Coordinates of N, CA and C in Angstrom, one line a residue:
X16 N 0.8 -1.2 0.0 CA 0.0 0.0 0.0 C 0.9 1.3 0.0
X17 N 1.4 1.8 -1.1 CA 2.2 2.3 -0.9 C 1.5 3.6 -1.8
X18 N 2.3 5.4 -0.9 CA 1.8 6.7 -1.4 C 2.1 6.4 -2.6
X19 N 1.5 7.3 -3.5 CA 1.9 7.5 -5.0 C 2.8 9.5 -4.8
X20 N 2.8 9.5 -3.6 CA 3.1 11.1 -3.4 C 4.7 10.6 -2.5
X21 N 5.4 12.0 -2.4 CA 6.8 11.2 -2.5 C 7.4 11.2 -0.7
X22 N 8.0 10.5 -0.7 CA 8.3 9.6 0.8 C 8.3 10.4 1.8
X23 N 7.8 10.1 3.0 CA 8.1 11.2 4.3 C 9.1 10.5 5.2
X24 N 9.6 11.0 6.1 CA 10.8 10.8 7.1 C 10.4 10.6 8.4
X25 N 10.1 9.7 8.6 CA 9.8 9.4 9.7 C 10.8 8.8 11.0
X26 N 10.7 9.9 12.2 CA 11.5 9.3 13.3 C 10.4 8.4 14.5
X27 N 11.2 7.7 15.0 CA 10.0 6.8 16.0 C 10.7 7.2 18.0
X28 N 9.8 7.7 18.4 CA 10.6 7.8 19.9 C 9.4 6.3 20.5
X29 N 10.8 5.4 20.9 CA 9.6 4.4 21.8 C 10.5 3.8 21.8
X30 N 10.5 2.9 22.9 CA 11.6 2.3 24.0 C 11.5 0.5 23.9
X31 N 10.3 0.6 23.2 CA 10.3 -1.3 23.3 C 11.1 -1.6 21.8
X32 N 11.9 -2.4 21.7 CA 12.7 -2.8 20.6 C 11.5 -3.3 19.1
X33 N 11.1 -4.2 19.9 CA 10.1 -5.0 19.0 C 9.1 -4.2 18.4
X34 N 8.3 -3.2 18.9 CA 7.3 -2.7 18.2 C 8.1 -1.6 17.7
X35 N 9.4 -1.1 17.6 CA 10.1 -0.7 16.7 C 10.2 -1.3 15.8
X36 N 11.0 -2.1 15.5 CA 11.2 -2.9 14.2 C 9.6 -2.7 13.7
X37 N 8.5 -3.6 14.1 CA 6.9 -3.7 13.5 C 6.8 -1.8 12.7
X38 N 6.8 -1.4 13.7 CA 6.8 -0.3 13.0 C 7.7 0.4 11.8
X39 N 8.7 0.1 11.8 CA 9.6 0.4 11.0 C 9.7 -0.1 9.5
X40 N 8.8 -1.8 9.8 CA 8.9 -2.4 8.7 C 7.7 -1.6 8.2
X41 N 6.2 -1.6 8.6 CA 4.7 -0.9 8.3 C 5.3 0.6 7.5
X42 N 6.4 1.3 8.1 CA 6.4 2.4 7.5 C 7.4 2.3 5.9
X43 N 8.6 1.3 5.8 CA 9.0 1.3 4.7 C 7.8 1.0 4.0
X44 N 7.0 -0.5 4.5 CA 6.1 -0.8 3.2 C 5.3 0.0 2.8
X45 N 4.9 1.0 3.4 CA 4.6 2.0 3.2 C 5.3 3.3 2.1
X46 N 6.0 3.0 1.7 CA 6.9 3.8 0.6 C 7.6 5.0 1.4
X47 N 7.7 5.2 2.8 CA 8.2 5.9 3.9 C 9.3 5.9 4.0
X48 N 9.9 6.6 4.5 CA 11.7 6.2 5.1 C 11.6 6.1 6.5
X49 N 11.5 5.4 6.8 CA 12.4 5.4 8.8 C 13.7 6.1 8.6
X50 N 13.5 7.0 9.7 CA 14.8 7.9 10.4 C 15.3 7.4 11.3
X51 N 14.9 6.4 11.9 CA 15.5 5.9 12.9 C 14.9 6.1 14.3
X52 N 15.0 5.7 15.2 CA 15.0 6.1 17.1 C 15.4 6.3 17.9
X53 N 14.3 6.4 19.0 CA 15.4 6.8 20.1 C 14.4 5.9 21.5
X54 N 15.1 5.9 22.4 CA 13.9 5.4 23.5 C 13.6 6.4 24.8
X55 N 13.8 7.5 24.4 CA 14.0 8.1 25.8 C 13.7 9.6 25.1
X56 N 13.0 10.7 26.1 CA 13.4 12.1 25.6 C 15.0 12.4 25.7
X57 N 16.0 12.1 26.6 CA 16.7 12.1 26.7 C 18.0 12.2 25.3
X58 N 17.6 10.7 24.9 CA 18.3 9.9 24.1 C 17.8 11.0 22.9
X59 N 16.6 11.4 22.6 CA 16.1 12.3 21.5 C 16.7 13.7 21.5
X60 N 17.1 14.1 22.5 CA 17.6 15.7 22.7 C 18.8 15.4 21.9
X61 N 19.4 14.1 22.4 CA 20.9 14.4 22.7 C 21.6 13.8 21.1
X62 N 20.4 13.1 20.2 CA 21.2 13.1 19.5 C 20.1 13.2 17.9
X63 N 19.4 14.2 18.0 CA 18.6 15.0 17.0 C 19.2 15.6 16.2
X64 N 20.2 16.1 16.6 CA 20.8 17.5 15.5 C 20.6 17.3 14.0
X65 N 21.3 16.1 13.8 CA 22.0 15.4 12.4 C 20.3 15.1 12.0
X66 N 19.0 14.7 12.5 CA 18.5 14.0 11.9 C 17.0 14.9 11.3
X67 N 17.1 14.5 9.7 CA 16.0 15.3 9.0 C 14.8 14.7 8.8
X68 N 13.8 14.9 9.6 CA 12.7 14.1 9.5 C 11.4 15.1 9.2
X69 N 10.2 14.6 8.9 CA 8.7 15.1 8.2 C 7.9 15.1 9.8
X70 N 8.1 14.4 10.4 CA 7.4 14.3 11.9 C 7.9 13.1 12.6
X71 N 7.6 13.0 13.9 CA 7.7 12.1 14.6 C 6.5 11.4 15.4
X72 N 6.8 9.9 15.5 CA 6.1 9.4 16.5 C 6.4 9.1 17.6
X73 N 5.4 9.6 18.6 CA 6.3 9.5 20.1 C 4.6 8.5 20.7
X74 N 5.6 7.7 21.6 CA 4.8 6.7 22.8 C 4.7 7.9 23.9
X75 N 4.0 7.9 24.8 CA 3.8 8.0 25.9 C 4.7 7.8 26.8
X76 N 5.1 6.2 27.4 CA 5.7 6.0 28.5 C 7.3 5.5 27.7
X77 N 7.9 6.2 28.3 CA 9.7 5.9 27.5 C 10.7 5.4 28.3
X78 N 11.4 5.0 28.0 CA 13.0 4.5 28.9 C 13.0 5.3 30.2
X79 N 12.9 6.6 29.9 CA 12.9 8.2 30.9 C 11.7 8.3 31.6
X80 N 10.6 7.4 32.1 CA 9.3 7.8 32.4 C 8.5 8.2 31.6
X81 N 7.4 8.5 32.2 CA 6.4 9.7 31.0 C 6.7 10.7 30.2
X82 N 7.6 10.2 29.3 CA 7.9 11.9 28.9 C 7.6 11.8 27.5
X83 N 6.8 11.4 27.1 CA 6.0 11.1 25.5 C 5.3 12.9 25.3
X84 N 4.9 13.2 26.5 CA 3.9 14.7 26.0 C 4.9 15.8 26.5
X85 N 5.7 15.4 27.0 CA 6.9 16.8 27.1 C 7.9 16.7 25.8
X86 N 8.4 15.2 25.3 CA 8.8 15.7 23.9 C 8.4 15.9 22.7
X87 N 7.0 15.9 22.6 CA 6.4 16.0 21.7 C 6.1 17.4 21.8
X88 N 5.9 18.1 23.0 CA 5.9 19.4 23.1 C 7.1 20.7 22.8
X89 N 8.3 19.5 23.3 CA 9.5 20.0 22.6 C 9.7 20.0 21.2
X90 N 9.2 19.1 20.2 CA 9.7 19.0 19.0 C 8.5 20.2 18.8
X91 N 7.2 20.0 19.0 CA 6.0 21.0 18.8 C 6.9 22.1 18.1
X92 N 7.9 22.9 19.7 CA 8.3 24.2 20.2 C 9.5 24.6 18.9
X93 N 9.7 23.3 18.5 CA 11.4 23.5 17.4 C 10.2 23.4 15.6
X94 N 9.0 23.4 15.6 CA 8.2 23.2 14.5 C 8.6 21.7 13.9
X95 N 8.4 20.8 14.6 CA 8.4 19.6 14.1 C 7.0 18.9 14.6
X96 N 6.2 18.6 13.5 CA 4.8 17.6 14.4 C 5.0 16.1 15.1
X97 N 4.2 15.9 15.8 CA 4.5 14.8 16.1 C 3.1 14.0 16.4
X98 N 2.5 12.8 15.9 CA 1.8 11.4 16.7 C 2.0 10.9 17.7
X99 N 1.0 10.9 18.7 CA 1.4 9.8 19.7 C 1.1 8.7 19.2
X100 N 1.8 7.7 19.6 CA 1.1 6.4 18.9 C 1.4 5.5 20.4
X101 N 0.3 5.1 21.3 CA 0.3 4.3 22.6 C -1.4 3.6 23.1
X102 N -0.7 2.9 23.8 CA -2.0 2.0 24.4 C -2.6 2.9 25.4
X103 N -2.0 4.2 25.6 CA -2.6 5.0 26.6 C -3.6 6.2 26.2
X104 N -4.5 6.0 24.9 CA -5.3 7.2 24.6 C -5.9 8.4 25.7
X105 N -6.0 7.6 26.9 CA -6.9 8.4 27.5 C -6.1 10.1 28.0
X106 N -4.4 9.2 27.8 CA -3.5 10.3 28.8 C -3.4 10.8 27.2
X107 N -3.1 10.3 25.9 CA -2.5 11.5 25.1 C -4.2 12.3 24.6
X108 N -4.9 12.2 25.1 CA -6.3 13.2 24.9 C -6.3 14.2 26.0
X109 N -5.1 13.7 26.9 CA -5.3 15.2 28.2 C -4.2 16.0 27.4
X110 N -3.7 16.2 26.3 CA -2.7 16.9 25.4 C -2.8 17.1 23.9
X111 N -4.2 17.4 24.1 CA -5.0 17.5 22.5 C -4.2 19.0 21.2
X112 N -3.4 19.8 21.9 CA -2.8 20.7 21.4 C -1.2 20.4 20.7
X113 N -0.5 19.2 21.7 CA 0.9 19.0 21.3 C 1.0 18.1 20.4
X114 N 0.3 17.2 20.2 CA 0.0 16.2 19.0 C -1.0 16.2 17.8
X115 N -0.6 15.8 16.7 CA -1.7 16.4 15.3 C -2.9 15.3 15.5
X116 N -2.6 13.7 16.8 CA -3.5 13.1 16.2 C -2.7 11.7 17.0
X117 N -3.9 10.9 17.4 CA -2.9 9.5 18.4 C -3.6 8.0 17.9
X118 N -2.4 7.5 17.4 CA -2.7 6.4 17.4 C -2.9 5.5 18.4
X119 N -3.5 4.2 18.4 CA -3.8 3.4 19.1 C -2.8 1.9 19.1
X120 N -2.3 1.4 19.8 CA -1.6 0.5 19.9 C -2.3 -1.2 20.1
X121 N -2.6 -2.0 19.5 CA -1.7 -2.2 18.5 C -2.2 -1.5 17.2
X122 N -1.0 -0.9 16.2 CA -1.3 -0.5 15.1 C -1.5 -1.1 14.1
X123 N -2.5 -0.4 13.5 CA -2.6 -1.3 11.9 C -2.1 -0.1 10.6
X124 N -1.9 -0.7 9.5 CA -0.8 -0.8 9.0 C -2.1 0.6 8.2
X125 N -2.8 0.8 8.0 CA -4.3 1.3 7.3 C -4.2 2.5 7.9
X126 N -4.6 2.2 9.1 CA -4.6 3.4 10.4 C -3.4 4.7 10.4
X127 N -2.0 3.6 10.5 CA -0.8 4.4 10.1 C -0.8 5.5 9.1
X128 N -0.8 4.4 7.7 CA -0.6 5.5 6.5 C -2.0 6.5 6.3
X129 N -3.1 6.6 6.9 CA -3.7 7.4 7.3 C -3.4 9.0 8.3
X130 N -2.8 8.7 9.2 CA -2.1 9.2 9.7 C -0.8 10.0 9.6
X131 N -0.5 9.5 9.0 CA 1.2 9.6 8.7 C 0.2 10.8 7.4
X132 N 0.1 10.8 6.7 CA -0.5 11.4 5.9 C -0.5 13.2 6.3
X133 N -1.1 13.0 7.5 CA -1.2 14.4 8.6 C 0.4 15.4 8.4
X134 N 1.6 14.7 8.3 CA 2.6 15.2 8.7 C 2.9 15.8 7.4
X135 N 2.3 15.4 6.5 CA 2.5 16.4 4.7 C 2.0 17.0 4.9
X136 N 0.6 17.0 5.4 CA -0.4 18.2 5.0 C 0.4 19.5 6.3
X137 N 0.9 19.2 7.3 CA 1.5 20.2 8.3 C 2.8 20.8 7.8
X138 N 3.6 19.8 6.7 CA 5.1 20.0 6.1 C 4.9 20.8 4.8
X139 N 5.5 21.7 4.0 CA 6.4 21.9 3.1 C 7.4 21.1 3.1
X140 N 8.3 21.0 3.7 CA 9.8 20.7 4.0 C 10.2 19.8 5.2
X141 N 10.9 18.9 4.8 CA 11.6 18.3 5.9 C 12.2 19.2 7.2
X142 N 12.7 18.6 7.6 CA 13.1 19.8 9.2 C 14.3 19.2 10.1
X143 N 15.4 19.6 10.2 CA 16.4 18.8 11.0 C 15.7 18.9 12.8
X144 N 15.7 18.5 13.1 CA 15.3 19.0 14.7 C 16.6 18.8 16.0

């Protein structure tokens, strides 16, 4: 199922290995690029500079604790959008302003490229963060 419109860059912040990879594969087949990850706000501050991405998806609960709605607030603050994508809807709906839109875990591959979709209509241009 792949865009006929041209690839977006996608970074993933989430701490569990496994639904990394799931995800990572959902977004090539998707005609997408994975940028790569991080598991932690931390891990994302410290080594963002270098990386040019269309939006990110951030979890909720990370390596660092809860800090899924403070980095998404940070990338917000640098003009980068971001998805939450977690099994915790109820907490990323107390933060309806820092995210374009939340996925639900587990994801489907439909749902995604639906989604993912959001980050062009918000982009012109890629964006180093």
């Amino acid at each position: 199922m792949e865009s006929s419109a041209s690839p977006l860059r996608i970074f993933y912040l989430e701490d569990n290995p496994l639904i990394v990879f799931h995800i990572e594969a959902m977004i090539e087949d998707l005609g997408h690029v994975f940028a790569g990850s991080a598991s932690s706000f931390a891990d994302l501050v410290g080594r963002i500079e270098t990386i040019e991405v269309d939006g990110v998806l951030v979890d909720i609960d990370l390596a660092d604790g809860r800090t899924g709605p403070a980095a998404a607030k940070w990338l917000r603050q640098r003009g980068i959008p971001s998805i939450f994508v977690t099994g915790q809807g109820a907490i990323a709906a107390e933060y309806p302003e820092t995210a374009l839109a939340t996925i639900g875990k587990p994801v489907s591959e439909s749902e995604l490229a639906e989604k993912l979709e959001l980050f062009r209509r918000t982009n012109s241009t890629s964006k180093t963060i």
